[in-house]
Amino acid sequence: TELLARVSPQTSSGRGRGGGGQPVILVNGQRITNFREMRNYPPEAIKRVEILPEEVGLRYGFPPNSRVVNLILKDNYSNRRVELDYSIPTRGGFSEMDFEATLLKIRKLNRFTVTAKAGDASPLFESERDLVQPAGSRPTVATDPDPAAFRSLIADSKTYGLNAAWTKGLGKDGTGGAVTVSAEANRNDSLAWSGLDTVLLTDPAGRTALRSLPDPLTRKTRTTAVAGGLGYNTSLGRWQFTATVDGNHAETDSRFDRRANTSSLVAQAASGSLPILGALPALPDAGADTTTSNTDSVTSLVTLVGRPVRLPGGEINTTFKAGYGWSGIDSTDSRSSTGPVSLSRGDLTFGTNVAVPLTSRRENFGAGLGDITANFSAGWNHLTDFGDLTDWSAGLTWAPTEKLNLQGSYIVNQAAPSLSQLGNPQTITFNVPVYDFTHGETVLVSVVGGGNSALKREQQRDVKLSATWTLPFLENSNLLVEWFRNRSNDVTASFPLLTPEIEAAFPGRVQRDAAGRLVSVDQRPITFAKQESERLRWGFNLSGGLGKQPGGGGMGGPVRVGGGQSGSGPRMGGGGPRGGFMGPMFGGGGAMPGRWSLGLFHTVQFQNEVLVAPG
């Protein structure tokens, strides 16, 4: 994770569809079951890093909008590591502590790692940061507790986790392939405070007092999650066969305190039997509402990659993939009148990708034009709860010289809302500060969360043009320019900022009292009618060495970035993708004097528009 953060300028995508997150990870040119296999590896275990264009992901069975990072490991390496982090802000109020211990052993194709971790974060309250409280929210009696001291900005939380992965080479020198087993378990407990119950008391003379009750409203949540994966890869003649299966199970239990019934206090004050400024009698415990959510998922994917046909420009690279995924959510909510909710989704997928070399300098076919490769892909998914989704893409890669690589691609994709966006249980959080643009004030409201079963299928159409130039005057450095245009219809999104336009587009999501003041907001996911964007991303990757650099690479080794020659793709039997790679080096440490790297990128937004709803 640390090394990927260092090279994030090269691994992030400018497509604007979540590509800035985790890239697709390969290890020694092979797909892995899950990033949990590699997450806790130290950078010193890596001999070389290759950062590949987004389109290369197609050749491993991944979507064409994912960056691909190939980590080539050292043949022999072992590591024992203990890390303790303690953090506090300069203004005090809370602290965080994290502990992690890792054991790693690598012996060629055989790898084993185990990591244990624990964390603890103390709470932070509004009163500890001098937040300006909404008018009329503080009690008018000085001896009453301050609600701001019982509304948390950061919850009290504790986390525990255990992660392990084991890879075994089969046959002599791995000729029989390799098998990987990974597992993980995590537990998280959190306690958050939602303020105090308040009541407005009026005596027979018409005098009023806003009072606060001493018992805070709390939200307790416990999440327990386990996961496991199994992977197998081997060579079948000229084909590389890979199969992975990954499963996850998570249980979340939440407890929300109910508001106290203050009607007896109001009645007593109105009759004069309860002084509105005096001590308040204790009220019966209002109890609590509970929600439970159990989520399960299993994903499997089989890919077959090979070069079945040779053309004058080189070998055609072909990928076939097939897989099935299942996910389910079982939830209960004591506040719901519908009873338990059980949702499930099956996802059957098929796809193919073909990379056709049209010209090649290496094959001396059309060498004057450089290396030109055409790429085509198509995919189909059937979601049992949503219907069919299709996608296809076409691209062209042109390397007129050894140092210049040009790419263009067009992607048409259909996307479905996630099962949680459709079916998460409805929740209500009290006393959430929300700014009301209509009245120009901040008020404490009830916020509704959960899923929305009325979400639609999204239609996506993306265009990308890019150029990568290896700088001839600076070793291991390059210039990257990328232009993107995205078009989407029926876009699933989180509920946006509550402006008057948003309220007009979704009038049923907002409740106001007789005076027009905001009372509650339903912030469940919504569908935007249309979204369009266009951007240009450009920048430099620069790097070099400090002192004399020994051969073989040290910590991190060299990072190679680029587009690849015609026909480039996975090398049969592992060892990393084949073809030419350009760009910066990254590494240092160990016996190496050190290396430096610098990434500078600039994004220009030409267009970024959302049509919330017609009109």
XYZ file of C-alpha atoms in Angstrom:
615
model
C 0.000 0.000 0.000
C 2.854 2.408 0.726
C 4.577 1.833 -2.607
C 1.302 2.183 -4.524
C 0.702 5.482 -2.741
C 4.144 6.681 -3.881
C 3.424 5.942 -7.550
C -0.241 7.012 -7.435
C 0.258 9.766 -10.057
C 1.052 7.009 -12.557
C -1.545 4.473 -11.353
C -4.543 6.793 -11.040
C -6.979 7.030 -13.922
C -8.337 10.238 -15.364
C -11.505 8.590 -16.677
C -13.536 9.975 -13.806
C -15.291 6.688 -12.998
C -13.579 5.691 -9.781
C -10.262 5.001 -11.498
C -8.435 7.008 -8.854
C -8.781 4.144 -6.402
C -6.871 0.902 -6.106
C -5.367 -0.294 -9.413
C -5.559 -3.888 -10.602
C -2.637 -5.799 -9.076
C -0.687 -8.587 -10.772
C 2.098 -10.550 -9.081
C 4.816 -11.874 -11.364
C 2.445 -11.372 -14.286
C -0.392 -13.390 -12.711
C -3.828 -12.436 -11.392
C -4.320 -12.719 -7.635
C -7.422 -13.645 -5.653
C -7.590 -10.377 -3.744
C -5.342 -7.466 -2.803
C -5.264 -8.861 0.743
C -2.522 -11.205 -0.545
C -0.176 -8.256 -1.119
C -1.451 -5.459 1.077
C 1.094 -5.945 3.870
C 4.133 -6.824 1.759
C 6.986 -4.377 2.431
C 8.339 -2.480 -0.587
C 11.730 -4.150 -0.020
C 10.227 -7.474 -1.177
C 9.579 -6.064 -4.665
C 12.294 -6.274 -7.312
C 10.510 -4.412 -10.095
C 7.224 -2.623 -10.731
C 5.578 -2.320 -14.135
C 2.713 0.143 -14.558
C 0.653 -0.715 -17.612
C -2.002 1.211 -19.555
C -5.655 0.775 -18.645
C -6.396 -1.217 -21.780
C -3.975 -3.958 -20.692
C -6.460 -4.930 -17.989
C -8.667 -6.428 -20.704
C -6.038 -9.084 -21.358
C -6.338 -10.298 -17.772
C -10.124 -10.321 -17.607
C -10.526 -6.905 -15.961
C -12.541 -3.874 -17.156
C -10.778 -1.580 -19.659
C -10.913 1.409 -17.279
C -8.601 -0.059 -14.626
C -4.916 0.695 -14.320
C -2.726 -2.402 -14.036
C 0.319 -2.673 -11.769
C 2.560 -5.727 -12.074
C 4.685 -6.431 -8.987
C 7.672 -8.666 -9.661
C 8.961 -10.076 -6.373
C 12.454 -10.945 -5.287
C 13.236 -14.663 -5.494
C 14.355 -14.937 -1.872
C 13.279 -12.567 0.861
C 12.144 -12.686 4.491
C 10.891 -9.949 6.790
C 9.653 -9.502 10.360
C 8.137 -6.135 11.118
C 6.371 -4.434 14.047
C 4.836 -0.984 13.704
C 3.187 1.219 16.343
C 1.526 4.532 15.475
C 0.161 7.072 17.955
C -1.511 10.295 16.776
C -2.998 13.310 18.556
C -4.117 16.674 17.149
C -2.422 19.827 18.409
C -5.736 20.987 19.885
C -6.233 17.763 21.815
C -9.594 16.148 22.366
C -8.907 12.683 20.994
C -6.136 10.254 20.060
C -5.562 7.331 17.718
C -3.313 4.295 18.155
C -2.526 1.523 15.653
C -0.443 -1.624 16.060
C 0.637 -3.987 13.276
C 2.969 -7.007 13.158
C 3.886 -8.816 9.921
C 5.848 -11.951 9.007
C 6.794 -12.573 5.356
C 8.805 -15.306 3.638
C 9.454 -15.631 -0.112
C 11.302 -18.590 -1.628
C 10.917 -18.277 -5.400
C 7.335 -19.402 -6.173
C 6.571 -20.169 -2.513
C 5.309 -17.297 -0.371
C 3.813 -16.979 3.097
C 2.690 -13.903 5.021
C 0.659 -13.252 8.163
C -0.309 -9.891 9.693
C -2.016 -9.021 12.978
C -3.304 -5.532 13.669
C -5.253 -3.560 16.286
C -6.433 0.031 16.534
C -8.120 2.319 19.031
C -9.567 5.819 18.513
C -11.097 7.932 21.277
C -14.148 10.134 20.648
C -14.221 13.860 19.852
C -17.264 15.977 20.745
C -18.650 19.192 19.274
C -18.032 21.017 22.552
C -14.296 20.302 22.213
C -14.083 22.259 18.966
C -16.234 25.291 19.804
C -18.706 24.646 17.009
C -21.350 27.350 16.662
C -24.613 25.698 17.716
C -27.895 26.343 15.860
C -30.120 28.983 17.442
C -32.610 27.538 19.885
C -30.742 24.247 20.357
C -29.114 25.017 23.737
C -31.082 24.679 27.001
C -32.090 27.926 28.672
C -31.347 26.605 32.174
C -27.626 26.841 32.980
C -27.575 23.703 35.118
C -28.844 21.510 32.272
C -26.206 19.521 30.331
C -24.995 20.981 27.037
C -26.137 18.831 24.073
C -22.949 19.780 22.161
C -20.962 17.837 24.754
C -22.891 14.709 23.749
C -22.723 14.976 19.944
C -19.622 13.245 18.623
C -17.625 14.373 15.613
C -15.481 11.230 15.841
C -16.849 8.016 17.320
C -15.109 5.916 19.933
C -13.850 2.873 17.988
C -11.736 -0.249 18.326
C -10.521 -2.489 15.480
C -8.843 -5.878 15.332
C -7.667 -7.874 12.327
C -5.751 -10.950 11.186
C -4.620 -11.612 7.612
C -2.709 -14.532 6.076
C -1.794 -15.739 2.560
C 0.124 -18.763 1.282
C 1.308 -19.520 -2.262
C 2.807 -22.861 -3.309
C 4.525 -23.615 -6.623
C 3.558 -26.953 -8.155
C 5.898 -29.267 -10.004
C 9.581 -28.774 -10.670
C 10.399 -25.052 -10.884
C 6.679 -24.267 -10.982
C 6.008 -26.146 -14.214
C 2.726 -27.335 -12.721
C 1.609 -23.797 -11.937
C 0.898 -22.380 -8.503
C -1.923 -22.364 -5.963
C -2.724 -19.567 -3.507
C -4.859 -19.554 -0.353
C -5.666 -16.348 1.549
C -7.859 -15.521 4.546
C -8.730 -12.488 6.659
C -10.821 -11.666 9.738
C -11.692 -8.196 11.083
C -13.751 -6.755 13.926
C -14.807 -3.134 14.459
C -16.709 -1.663 17.411
C -17.856 1.950 17.472
C -19.856 4.130 19.837
C -21.215 7.482 18.652
C -23.292 10.097 20.473
C -26.277 11.893 18.885
C -26.919 14.544 21.523
C -29.609 14.802 24.189
C -33.375 14.746 24.322
C -34.783 18.273 24.702
C -38.234 19.452 25.660
C -39.900 22.871 25.599
C -41.844 23.435 28.845
C -44.546 26.108 29.239
C -46.013 27.059 32.627
C -49.567 28.337 33.236
C -48.329 31.949 32.983
C -47.016 31.350 29.466
C -43.345 31.394 30.386
C -41.201 28.862 28.511
C -37.928 27.039 29.081
C -35.989 24.718 26.792
C -34.690 21.858 28.919
C -32.252 19.030 28.122
C -32.395 15.583 29.690
C -29.197 13.999 31.052
C -29.195 10.647 29.222
C -27.415 10.878 25.825
C -28.704 9.289 22.649
C -26.097 6.785 21.447
C -25.459 4.606 18.410
C -23.524 1.384 18.978
C -22.266 -0.575 15.991
C -20.326 -3.810 15.754
C -19.061 -5.197 12.452
C -17.452 -8.613 12.097
C -16.072 -9.682 8.718
C -14.273 -12.747 7.394
C -12.944 -13.352 3.888
C -11.087 -16.046 1.998
C -9.712 -16.656 -1.467
C -8.316 -19.468 -3.591
C -6.350 -19.122 -6.820
C -4.741 -21.463 -9.343
C -2.738 -20.721 -12.461
C -0.873 -22.906 -14.914
C 0.289 -23.094 -18.519
C -1.691 -25.207 -20.988
C 0.561 -25.308 -24.018
C 0.451 -21.829 -25.541
C -2.348 -20.777 -23.201
C -2.235 -19.439 -19.671
C -5.096 -20.665 -17.460
C -6.060 -18.810 -14.278
C -8.944 -19.475 -11.899
C -9.784 -17.471 -8.780
C -12.577 -17.580 -6.228
C -13.051 -15.088 -3.416
C -15.661 -15.004 -0.646
C -16.667 -12.462 2.005
C -19.060 -12.524 4.952
C -19.840 -9.510 7.150
C -22.247 -9.020 10.050
C -23.223 -5.551 11.280
C -25.336 -5.008 14.394
C -26.438 -1.481 15.346
C -28.338 -0.171 18.365
C -29.986 3.281 18.304
C -31.388 4.829 21.485
C -35.000 5.949 21.163
C -36.069 9.467 22.047
C -37.607 9.793 25.482
C -41.342 10.372 25.798
C -41.497 13.885 27.290
C -45.273 14.342 27.083
C -45.655 13.856 30.869
C -43.195 16.706 31.544
C -45.061 19.005 29.171
C -48.365 18.172 30.856
C -47.008 18.678 34.373
C -45.460 22.028 33.454
C -48.702 23.201 31.842
C -50.646 22.278 35.007
C -48.145 24.059 37.278
C -47.131 20.916 39.163
C -43.612 20.986 37.647
C -41.526 24.196 37.891
C -40.116 24.757 34.423
C -36.766 25.924 35.881
C -36.503 23.275 38.589
C -35.114 19.756 38.688
C -36.714 17.353 36.232
C -37.943 13.925 37.319
C -36.375 10.861 35.754
C -38.239 9.407 32.792
C -38.646 5.714 32.007
C -35.991 4.225 29.713
C -37.293 4.560 26.164
C -35.338 1.523 25.016
C -33.528 1.192 21.715
C -34.104 0.211 18.126
C -31.832 -2.329 16.497
C -30.754 -3.126 12.969
C -28.817 -6.105 11.710
C -27.237 -6.591 8.314
C -25.535 -9.756 7.103
C -23.791 -9.487 3.740
C -22.276 -12.362 1.795
C -20.502 -12.465 -1.530
C -18.689 -15.039 -3.632
C -16.957 -14.158 -6.902
C -15.247 -16.526 -9.292
C -13.473 -15.902 -12.577
C -11.734 -18.170 -15.062
C -9.508 -16.670 -17.755
C -7.747 -18.285 -20.689
C -5.078 -16.180 -22.363
C -3.066 -17.179 -25.395
C -1.751 -16.399 -28.860
C -3.492 -18.863 -31.191
C -2.738 -17.182 -34.542
C 0.329 -15.486 -36.009
C -0.122 -12.667 -38.518
C 2.585 -10.860 -40.480
C 2.566 -8.199 -37.757
C 2.858 -10.682 -34.903
C 0.749 -12.976 -32.765
C -2.893 -12.229 -32.001
C -3.445 -11.995 -28.241
C -6.789 -13.500 -27.200
C -8.494 -13.574 -23.815
C -11.643 -15.455 -22.826
C -13.228 -15.078 -19.422
C -16.223 -16.528 -17.639
C -17.335 -16.149 -14.085
C -20.159 -16.176 -11.612
C -20.685 -14.013 -8.587
C -23.298 -14.137 -5.869
C -24.061 -11.549 -3.228
C -26.750 -11.363 -0.593
C -27.998 -9.020 2.121
C -30.188 -10.139 5.033
C -31.312 -7.279 7.238
C -33.736 -6.523 10.018
C -34.875 -3.231 11.500
C -37.012 -3.025 14.616
C -38.440 0.301 13.341
C -39.673 -1.230 10.100
C -43.184 -2.571 9.646
C -42.161 -4.732 6.669
C -40.218 -7.257 8.699
C -36.886 -8.834 7.729
C -35.438 -8.013 4.313
C -33.558 -10.597 2.269
C -31.928 -9.606 -1.016
C -29.615 -11.544 -3.297
C -27.975 -11.092 -6.672
C -26.392 -13.582 -9.019
C -24.014 -12.248 -11.668
C -23.150 -14.473 -14.630
C -20.465 -12.959 -16.851
C -18.803 -13.778 -20.142
C -16.263 -11.725 -22.030
C -13.591 -11.777 -24.670
C -10.780 -9.541 -25.846
C -8.699 -9.668 -29.020
C -5.519 -7.647 -29.658
C -4.493 -7.725 -33.332
C -1.014 -6.487 -34.359
C -1.362 -4.618 -37.646
C 2.234 -3.505 -38.127
C 5.449 -4.261 -36.279
C 9.043 -3.098 -36.366
C 10.141 -6.281 -34.634
C 8.490 -8.452 -37.310
C 9.615 -6.043 -40.059
C 6.039 -5.736 -41.321
C 5.011 -2.152 -42.077
C 7.995 -1.112 -39.994
C 7.942 2.374 -41.477
C 4.631 3.010 -39.722
C 5.879 1.779 -36.384
C 3.897 -0.609 -34.165
C 0.103 -0.512 -34.554
C -2.240 -2.765 -32.561
C -6.055 -2.861 -32.677
C -7.969 -4.001 -29.627
C -11.596 -5.210 -29.402
C -13.569 -6.462 -26.406
C -17.129 -7.451 -25.591
C -18.839 -8.578 -22.419
C -22.225 -9.676 -21.120
C -23.541 -9.868 -17.573
C -26.820 -11.245 -16.328
C -27.903 -9.961 -12.916
C -30.668 -12.046 -11.416
C -32.235 -9.035 -9.695
C -31.694 -6.475 -12.454
C -31.484 -8.066 -15.902
C -28.840 -8.025 -18.612
C -25.911 -5.634 -18.943
C -23.640 -5.372 -21.974
C -20.347 -3.659 -22.688
C -17.958 -3.356 -25.595
C -14.879 -1.377 -26.449
C -12.527 -0.693 -29.339
C -9.050 0.773 -29.219
C -5.965 1.476 -31.262
C -2.362 1.699 -30.046
C 0.305 3.280 -32.261
C 3.995 3.521 -31.431
C 5.515 5.467 -34.367
C 8.894 5.458 -32.578
C 10.482 3.609 -29.686
C 9.877 6.603 -27.402
C 6.384 7.725 -28.449
C 3.168 5.783 -27.799
C -0.305 6.962 -28.871
C -3.589 5.371 -27.809
C -7.275 5.860 -28.479
C -10.259 3.930 -27.110
C -14.044 4.029 -27.052
C -15.974 2.240 -24.292
C -19.727 1.612 -24.139
C -20.863 0.170 -20.830
C -24.011 -0.459 -18.811
C -23.787 -0.344 -15.017
C -26.236 -1.426 -12.342
C -26.615 0.050 -8.845
C -25.012 -2.072 -6.169
C -27.105 -4.418 -4.086
C -26.529 -2.217 -1.020
C -27.616 0.920 -2.902
C -30.797 -0.897 -3.839
C -31.528 -2.749 -0.623
C -29.734 -1.395 2.445
C -32.099 -1.162 5.449
C -33.545 2.240 6.196
C -31.898 4.086 9.093
C -32.654 7.350 10.911
C -29.992 9.500 12.580
C -31.223 12.254 14.900
C -29.854 15.755 15.472
C -27.655 15.985 12.365
C -26.589 19.596 11.575
C -27.755 20.453 8.026
C -27.498 23.844 6.357
C -30.840 24.909 4.875
C -30.113 27.071 1.813
C -33.777 28.053 1.537
C -33.821 29.795 4.920
C -30.086 30.449 5.256
C -29.686 28.642 8.573
C -28.238 25.492 10.110
C -30.790 23.257 11.819
C -30.683 19.875 13.563
C -32.706 17.403 11.519
C -33.394 13.686 11.274
C -31.502 12.118 8.350
C -32.855 9.015 6.625
C -30.343 6.597 5.084
C -30.475 3.199 3.416
C -31.159 1.813 -0.045
C -33.473 2.844 -2.891
C -35.112 0.090 -4.935
C -36.177 2.548 -7.703
C -32.643 3.181 -9.025
C -32.084 2.704 -12.779
C -29.548 1.154 -15.166
C -26.732 3.557 -16.064
C -25.599 3.993 -19.686
C -21.937 5.008 -20.095
C -20.010 6.116 -23.210
C -16.345 7.102 -22.815
C -13.686 8.309 -25.242
C -9.975 8.427 -24.394
C -6.992 9.735 -26.391
C -3.518 9.597 -24.869
C 0.158 10.029 -25.677
C 3.222 8.879 -23.714
C 6.645 10.220 -24.696
C 9.855 8.949 -23.147
C 11.977 12.057 -22.695
C 15.203 11.741 -24.722
C 17.097 14.244 -22.574
C 16.317 12.772 -19.108
C 16.828 9.107 -18.296
C 13.845 7.047 -17.069
C 11.359 9.926 -17.386
C 8.339 10.599 -19.554
C 5.572 13.005 -20.494
C 1.961 11.813 -20.394
C -1.048 13.557 -21.992
C -4.602 12.125 -21.722
C -7.926 13.520 -22.974
C -11.225 12.060 -21.777
C -14.867 12.599 -22.653
C -17.540 10.851 -20.570
C -21.294 10.681 -21.227
C -23.743 8.988 -18.852
C -27.504 8.654 -18.494
C -29.463 7.568 -15.392
C -26.525 7.937 -13.019
C -26.818 6.503 -9.513
C -25.437 8.980 -6.982
C -25.425 9.817 -3.302
C -27.922 12.461 -2.245
C -26.301 15.832 -3.027
C -26.175 19.108 -1.129
C -29.706 20.269 -0.302
C -30.013 23.360 -2.511
C -33.438 24.711 -3.526
C -32.952 23.092 -6.959
C -32.292 19.683 -5.424
C -35.321 20.055 -3.166
C -37.464 20.959 -6.179
C -36.169 17.932 -8.116
C -36.815 15.533 -5.204
C -39.696 17.130 -3.248
C -40.621 13.916 -1.428
C -37.187 13.730 0.202
C -37.628 16.807 2.423
C -40.028 17.466 5.312
C -40.669 20.901 6.822
C -42.850 22.044 9.698
C -45.701 24.551 9.487
C -43.216 27.421 9.701
C -41.174 26.054 6.801
C -38.214 24.956 8.913
C -36.382 21.817 7.876
C -37.359 18.756 9.934
C -35.946 15.727 8.082
C -34.046 14.838 4.912
C -34.139 11.509 3.095
C -30.543 11.049 1.868
C -30.910 7.642 0.251
C -29.283 7.275 -3.217
C -30.893 9.035 -6.172
C -30.714 8.917 -9.979
C -29.347 11.845 -11.975
C -30.848 12.198 -15.435
C -27.552 12.884 -17.240
C -23.905 13.573 -16.523
C -21.291 14.844 -19.001
C -17.618 15.653 -18.493
C -14.529 16.396 -20.547
C -10.998 16.795 -19.194
C -7.334 16.899 -20.128
C -4.726 15.371 -17.819
C -1.034 15.880 -18.445
C 2.159 15.659 -16.476
C 5.705 14.450 -16.021
C 7.208 11.411 -14.335
C 10.808 12.177 -13.392
C 13.298 9.992 -11.523
C 16.961 9.235 -11.003
C 19.515 7.650 -8.742
C 21.568 8.905 -5.807
C 25.126 7.683 -6.080
C 26.340 4.628 -7.971
C 23.472 2.228 -8.696
C 24.241 -1.498 -8.505
C 22.495 -3.822 -10.952
C 19.501 -5.980 -10.188
C 17.357 -3.361 -8.493
C 16.854 -2.731 -4.825
C 13.832 -1.645 -2.828
C 10.996 -1.261 -5.253
C 13.400 -1.713 -8.159
C 12.642 0.114 -11.378
C 9.150 1.201 -12.250
C 8.365 0.909 -15.923
C 5.450 2.782 -17.407
C 4.168 2.603 -20.947
C 2.053 1.179 -23.670
C 3.844 -1.906 -24.931
C 4.736 -3.022 -28.423
C 2.353 -4.640 -30.822
C 1.099 -7.938 -29.523
C 2.272 -7.176 -25.996
C 0.440 -9.009 -23.267
C 0.926 -11.591 -20.532
C 4.025 -13.680 -20.818
C 3.244 -17.369 -20.761
C 4.335 -18.972 -17.512
C 4.562 -15.724 -15.559
C 7.354 -13.218 -15.237
C 5.336 -10.193 -16.213
C 3.711 -8.661 -19.257
C 5.721 -8.688 -22.440
C 6.556 -5.692 -24.547
C 8.221 -2.325 -24.150
C 7.716 -0.215 -21.055
C 8.869 3.311 -20.591
C 9.291 5.783 -17.817
C 10.426 6.510 -14.297
C 12.406 4.395 -11.927
C 11.420 4.029 -8.286
C 13.242 2.458 -5.413
C 16.232 2.724 -3.148
C 17.030 1.260 0.224
C 18.729 -2.046 0.960
C 22.263 -1.974 -0.470
C 21.303 0.745 -2.956
C 22.435 4.347 -2.294
C 18.896 5.479 -3.012
C 16.611 6.748 -5.744
C 14.342 9.759 -6.164
C 11.107 10.150 -8.106
C 8.790 13.050 -8.837
C 5.357 13.102 -10.455
C 3.717 16.391 -11.458
C 0.247 16.238 -13.000
C -2.308 18.860 -13.960
C -5.954 18.241 -14.871
C -7.984 20.780 -16.857
C -11.767 20.427 -16.615
C -13.390 21.606 -19.843
C -16.875 20.398 -18.903
C -18.500 18.868 -15.836
C -22.285 19.058 -15.929
C -25.062 17.174 -14.187
C -28.698 17.329 -15.255
C -30.423 16.485 -11.976
C -33.850 15.925 -13.506
C -35.724 17.138 -16.593
C -36.548 20.806 -16.102
